[in-house]
Coordinates of C-alpha atoms in Angstrom, one line a residue:
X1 CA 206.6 196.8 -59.1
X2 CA 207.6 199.2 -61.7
X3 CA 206.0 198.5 -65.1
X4 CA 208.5 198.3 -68.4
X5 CA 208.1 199.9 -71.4
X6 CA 209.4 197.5 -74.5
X7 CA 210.5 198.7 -77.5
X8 CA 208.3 198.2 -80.7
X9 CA 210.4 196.4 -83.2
X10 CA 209.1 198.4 -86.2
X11 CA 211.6 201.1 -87.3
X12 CA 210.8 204.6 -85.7
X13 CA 209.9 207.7 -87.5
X14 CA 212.4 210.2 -89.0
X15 CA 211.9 211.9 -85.4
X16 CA 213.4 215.0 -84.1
X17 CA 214.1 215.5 -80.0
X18 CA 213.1 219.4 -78.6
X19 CA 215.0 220.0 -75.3
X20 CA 214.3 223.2 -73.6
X21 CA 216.8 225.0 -71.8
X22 CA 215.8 226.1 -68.8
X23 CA 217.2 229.4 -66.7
X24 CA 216.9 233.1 -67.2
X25 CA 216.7 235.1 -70.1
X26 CA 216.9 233.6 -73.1
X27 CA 215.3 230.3 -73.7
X28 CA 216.1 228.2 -76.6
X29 CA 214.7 225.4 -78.5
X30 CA 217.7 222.6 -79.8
X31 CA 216.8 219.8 -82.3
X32 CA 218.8 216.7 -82.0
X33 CA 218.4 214.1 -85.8
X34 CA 217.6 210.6 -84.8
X35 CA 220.3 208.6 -86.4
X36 CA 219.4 205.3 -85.5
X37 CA 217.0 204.9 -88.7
X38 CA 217.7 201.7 -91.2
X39 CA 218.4 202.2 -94.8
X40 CA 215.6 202.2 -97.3
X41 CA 214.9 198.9 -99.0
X42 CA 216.4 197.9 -102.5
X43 CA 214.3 198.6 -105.3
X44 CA 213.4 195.4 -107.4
X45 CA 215.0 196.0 -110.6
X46 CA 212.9 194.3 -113.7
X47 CA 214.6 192.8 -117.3
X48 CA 212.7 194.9 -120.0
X49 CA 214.3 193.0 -122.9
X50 CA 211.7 190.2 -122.7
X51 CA 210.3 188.6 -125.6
X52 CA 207.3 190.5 -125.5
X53 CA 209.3 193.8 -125.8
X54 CA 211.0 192.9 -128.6
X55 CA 210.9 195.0 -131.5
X56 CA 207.5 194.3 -134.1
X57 CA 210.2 194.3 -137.2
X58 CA 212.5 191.7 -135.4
X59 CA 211.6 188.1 -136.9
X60 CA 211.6 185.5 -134.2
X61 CA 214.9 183.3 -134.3
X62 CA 212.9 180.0 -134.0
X63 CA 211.7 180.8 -137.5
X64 CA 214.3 182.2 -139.0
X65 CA 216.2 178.9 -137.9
X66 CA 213.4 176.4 -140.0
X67 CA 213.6 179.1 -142.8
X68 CA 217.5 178.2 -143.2
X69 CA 217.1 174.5 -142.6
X70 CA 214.7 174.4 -145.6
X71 CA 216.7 176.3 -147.6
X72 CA 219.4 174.4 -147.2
X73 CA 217.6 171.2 -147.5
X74 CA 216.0 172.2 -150.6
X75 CA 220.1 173.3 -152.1
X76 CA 221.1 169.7 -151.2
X77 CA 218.2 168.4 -153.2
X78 CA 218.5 170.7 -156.1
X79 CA 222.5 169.8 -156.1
X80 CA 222.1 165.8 -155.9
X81 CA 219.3 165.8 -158.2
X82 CA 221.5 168.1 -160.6
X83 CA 225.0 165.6 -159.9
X84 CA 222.5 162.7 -160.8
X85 CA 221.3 163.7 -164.0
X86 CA 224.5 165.4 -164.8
X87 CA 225.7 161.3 -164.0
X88 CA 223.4 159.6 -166.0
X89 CA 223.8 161.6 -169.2
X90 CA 227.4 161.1 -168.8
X91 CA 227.6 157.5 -168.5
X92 CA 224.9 157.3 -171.6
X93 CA 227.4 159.6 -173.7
X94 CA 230.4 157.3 -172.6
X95 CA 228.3 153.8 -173.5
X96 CA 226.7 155.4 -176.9
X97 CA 230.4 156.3 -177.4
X98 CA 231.9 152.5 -177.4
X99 CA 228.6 151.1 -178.7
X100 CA 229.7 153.0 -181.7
X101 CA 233.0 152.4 -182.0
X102 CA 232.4 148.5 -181.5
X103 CA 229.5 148.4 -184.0
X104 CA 229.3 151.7 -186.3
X105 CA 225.9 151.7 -186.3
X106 CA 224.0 153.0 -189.0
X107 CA 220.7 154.1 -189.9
X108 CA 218.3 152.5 -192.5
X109 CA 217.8 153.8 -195.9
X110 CA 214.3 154.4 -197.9
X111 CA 214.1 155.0 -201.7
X112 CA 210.9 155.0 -203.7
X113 CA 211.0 152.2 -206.6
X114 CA 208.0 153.0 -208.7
X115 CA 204.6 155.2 -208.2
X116 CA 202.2 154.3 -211.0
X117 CA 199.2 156.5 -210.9
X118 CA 196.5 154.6 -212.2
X119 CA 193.1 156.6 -211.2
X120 CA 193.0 160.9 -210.2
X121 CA 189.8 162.2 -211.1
X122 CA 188.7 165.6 -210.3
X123 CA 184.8 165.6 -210.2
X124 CA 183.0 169.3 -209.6
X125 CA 179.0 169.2 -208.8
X126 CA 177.2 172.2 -210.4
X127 CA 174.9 172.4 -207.6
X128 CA 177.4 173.3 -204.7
X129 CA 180.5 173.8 -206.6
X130 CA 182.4 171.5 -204.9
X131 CA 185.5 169.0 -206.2
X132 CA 186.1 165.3 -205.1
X133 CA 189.1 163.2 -205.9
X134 CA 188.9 159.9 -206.4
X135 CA 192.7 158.3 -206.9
X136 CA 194.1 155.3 -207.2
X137 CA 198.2 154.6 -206.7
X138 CA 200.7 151.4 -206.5
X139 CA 203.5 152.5 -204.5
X140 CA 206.5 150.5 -204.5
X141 CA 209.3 151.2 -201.6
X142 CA 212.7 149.5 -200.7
X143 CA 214.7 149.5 -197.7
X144 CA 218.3 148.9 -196.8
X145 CA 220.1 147.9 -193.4
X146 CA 223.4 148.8 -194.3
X147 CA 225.0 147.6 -190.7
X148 CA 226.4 143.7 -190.3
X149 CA 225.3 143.4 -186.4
X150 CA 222.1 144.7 -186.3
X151 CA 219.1 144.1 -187.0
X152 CA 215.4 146.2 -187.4
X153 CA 211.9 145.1 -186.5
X154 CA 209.1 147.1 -188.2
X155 CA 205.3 147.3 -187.2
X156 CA 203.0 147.7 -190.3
X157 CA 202.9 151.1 -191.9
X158 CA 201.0 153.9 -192.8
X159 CA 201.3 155.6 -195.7
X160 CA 199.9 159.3 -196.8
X161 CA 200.8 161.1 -200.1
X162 CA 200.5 165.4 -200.3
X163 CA 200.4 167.6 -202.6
X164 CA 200.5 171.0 -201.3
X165 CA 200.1 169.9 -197.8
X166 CA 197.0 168.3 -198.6
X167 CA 196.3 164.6 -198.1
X168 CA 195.4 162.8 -201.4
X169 CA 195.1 159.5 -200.8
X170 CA 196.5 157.3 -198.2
X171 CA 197.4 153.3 -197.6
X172 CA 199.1 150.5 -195.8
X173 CA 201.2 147.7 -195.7
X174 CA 199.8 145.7 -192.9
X175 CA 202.7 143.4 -192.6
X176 CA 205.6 143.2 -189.7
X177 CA 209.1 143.5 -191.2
X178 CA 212.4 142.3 -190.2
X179 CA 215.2 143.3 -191.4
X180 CA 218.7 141.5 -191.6
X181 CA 221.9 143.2 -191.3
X182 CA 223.0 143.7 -195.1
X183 CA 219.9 143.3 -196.6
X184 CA 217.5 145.0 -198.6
X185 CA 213.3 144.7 -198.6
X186 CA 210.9 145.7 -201.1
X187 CA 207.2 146.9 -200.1
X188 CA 204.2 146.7 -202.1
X189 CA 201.6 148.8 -201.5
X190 CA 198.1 150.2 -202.6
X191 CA 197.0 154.0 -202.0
X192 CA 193.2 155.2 -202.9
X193 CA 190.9 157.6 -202.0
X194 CA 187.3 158.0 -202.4
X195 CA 185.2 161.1 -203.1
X196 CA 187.7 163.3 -201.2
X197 CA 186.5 167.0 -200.6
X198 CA 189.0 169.4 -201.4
X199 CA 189.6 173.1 -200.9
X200 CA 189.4 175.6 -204.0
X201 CA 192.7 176.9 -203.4
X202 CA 194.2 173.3 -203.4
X203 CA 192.1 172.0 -206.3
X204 CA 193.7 175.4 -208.3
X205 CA 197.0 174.5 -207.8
X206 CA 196.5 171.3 -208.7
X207 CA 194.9 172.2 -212.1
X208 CA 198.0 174.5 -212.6
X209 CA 200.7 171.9 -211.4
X210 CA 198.9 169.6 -214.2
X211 CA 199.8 171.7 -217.0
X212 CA 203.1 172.2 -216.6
X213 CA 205.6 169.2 -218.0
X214 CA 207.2 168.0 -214.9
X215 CA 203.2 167.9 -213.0
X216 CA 202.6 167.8 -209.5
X217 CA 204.3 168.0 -206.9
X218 CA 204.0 164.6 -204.4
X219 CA 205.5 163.7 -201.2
X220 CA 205.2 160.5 -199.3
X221 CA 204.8 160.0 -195.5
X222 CA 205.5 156.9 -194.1
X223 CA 204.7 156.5 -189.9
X224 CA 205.6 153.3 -188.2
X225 CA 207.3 151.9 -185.1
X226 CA 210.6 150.2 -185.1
X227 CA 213.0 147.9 -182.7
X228 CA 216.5 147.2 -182.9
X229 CA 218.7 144.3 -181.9
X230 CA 221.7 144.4 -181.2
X231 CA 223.4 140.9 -181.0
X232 CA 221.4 139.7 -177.6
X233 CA 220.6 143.2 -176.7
X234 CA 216.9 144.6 -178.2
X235 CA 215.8 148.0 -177.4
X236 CA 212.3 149.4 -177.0
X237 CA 209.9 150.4 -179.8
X238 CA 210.8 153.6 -181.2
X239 CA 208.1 155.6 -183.4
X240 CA 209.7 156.9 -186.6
X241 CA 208.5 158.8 -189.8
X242 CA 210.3 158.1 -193.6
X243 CA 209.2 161.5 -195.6
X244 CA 210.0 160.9 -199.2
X245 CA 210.0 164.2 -201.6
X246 CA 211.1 165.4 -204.4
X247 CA 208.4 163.4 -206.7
X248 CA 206.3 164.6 -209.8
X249 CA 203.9 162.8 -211.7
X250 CA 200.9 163.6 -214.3
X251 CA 197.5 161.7 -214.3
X252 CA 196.1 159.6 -216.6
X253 CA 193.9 160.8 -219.5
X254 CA 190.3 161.4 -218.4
X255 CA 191.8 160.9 -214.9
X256 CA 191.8 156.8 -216.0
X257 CA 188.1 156.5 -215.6
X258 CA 187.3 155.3 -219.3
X259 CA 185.9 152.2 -220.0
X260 CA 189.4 151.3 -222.1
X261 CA 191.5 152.2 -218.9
X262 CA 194.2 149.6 -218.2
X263 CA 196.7 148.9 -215.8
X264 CA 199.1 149.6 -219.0
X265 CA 197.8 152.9 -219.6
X266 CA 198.7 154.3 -215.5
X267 CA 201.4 157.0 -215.8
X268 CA 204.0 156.3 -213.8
X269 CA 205.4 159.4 -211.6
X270 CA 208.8 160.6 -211.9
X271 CA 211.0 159.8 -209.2
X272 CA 214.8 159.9 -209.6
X273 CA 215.4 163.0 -207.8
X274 CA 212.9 161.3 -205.1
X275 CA 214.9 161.7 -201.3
X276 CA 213.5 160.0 -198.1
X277 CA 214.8 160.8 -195.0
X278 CA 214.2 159.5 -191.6
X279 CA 213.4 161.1 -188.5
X280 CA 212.1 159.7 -184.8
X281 CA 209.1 160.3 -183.3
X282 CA 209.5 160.8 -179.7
X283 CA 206.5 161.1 -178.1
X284 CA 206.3 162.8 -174.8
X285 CA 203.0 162.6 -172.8
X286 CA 200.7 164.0 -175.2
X287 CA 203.2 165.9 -177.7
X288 CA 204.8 164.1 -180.4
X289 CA 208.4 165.6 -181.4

């Protein structure tokens, strides 16, 4: 048997066929292109734009997108928080508004009565050169509620006088007040002050307030807390301060020490063109306004 040659099935070589011509005189060499070759194979072609390729200045959009969600969150917060309290101050101003008009509220008036200085006595010690006041005072204050619906609850007060800024003798009146609508109150009150230290600028003015005719200067401070009721309505405590100025006053001869010193012989301070006014005292945290 005659053996057969199979052919390989792996592509054959880019292969060129030499057939020599046979015969006289010239031989010659022909070369015949195999052109049963397959195509070369595809190239795989690879997507450079990966994430890892991207550019180093190019934020990634995942964050970019929670950057704009919390900026927008944080607008919708700052605008409803802003429409709320843009809300709330507008329905105050509308109820302050009829509470007005249906009761014409008013605020309460102070006015100083009498302040009879019975005891200032300006002691100097050689040894340090220092002055001490001692003082005595009887203050009496009215007060008005002008309104005819509304009434004011007082806590006790506290009561400074100044000159100059400088506190020269301070009191109470330890007692609650309550006010009816139309109605006026008087307060008693007694003011002292023992062995005082003051400052030689403040006891110079003072010695030079003393000789003129009209005397020192004085102003009143009175600090308390007070609630208002309104029919059945009653609001919260609200701190207030009275500050009454405007008042002069002499001292007593020998600065009412004397063994003959009376209660008729106190000098009583001048205080027609005396003018309290009245301002609250909000007090926010630790500030008081």
């Amino acid at each position: 048997m005659t053996d057969r040659v199979y052919p390989s099935s792996k592509p054959k070589p880019n292969t060129t066929t030499k057939t020599t011509a046979a015969g006289g005189g010239g031989g010659g060499t022909t070369t015949t292109p195999n052109r049963n070759l397959p195509p070369p194979p595809n190239k795989t072609q690879f997507n450079t734009t990966t994430a890892n390729n991207r550019h180093p200045y190019r934020p990634n959009p995942t964050t970019t997108t929670h950057r704009r969600r919390r900026r927008s969150c944080f607008c919708l917060c700052c605008f409803w928080s802003t429409l709320i309290i843009l809300l709330l101050l507008l329905i105050s101003t509308i109820a302050g508004c009829i509470l007005y008009l249906l009761y014409h509220p008013h605020r309460p008036t102070f006015s100083i009565a009498a302040l009879k200085i019975s005891q200032f006595n300006l002691s100097t010690t050689s040894s340090d050169d220092t002055t001490r006041l001692t003082s005595k005072l009887n203050l009496t204050l009215s007060t008005s509620n002008p309104n005819k619906k509304i009434t004011f609850f007082y806590d006790p007060f506290t009561i400074t006088l100044q000159s100059h800024e400088t506190q020269l003798a301070n009191g109470s009146f330890p007692n609650s007040l309550t006010i009816k609508p139309n109605n006026i109150t008087i307060i008693h009150s007694q003011l002292y002050t023992t062995s005082l230290l003051l400052d030689p600028e403040t006891v110079t003015k003072i010695r030079s307030d003393l000789k003129k005719k009209s005397g020192m200067p004085l102003k009143l401070l009175l600090d308390t807390e007070v609630r208002v009721k309104i029919e059945t309505l009653r609001t919260k405590k609200v701190g207030i301060r009275i500050e009454c100025d405007g008042i002069h006053s002499l001292i007593p001869k020998g600065g009412g020490t004397g063994r003959n010193t009376t209660a008729s012989s106190a000098v009583a301070a001048t205080v027609t063109a005396a003018k309290c006014k009245l301002d609250l005292r909000i007090k926010i945290w630790k500030w008081t306004f």
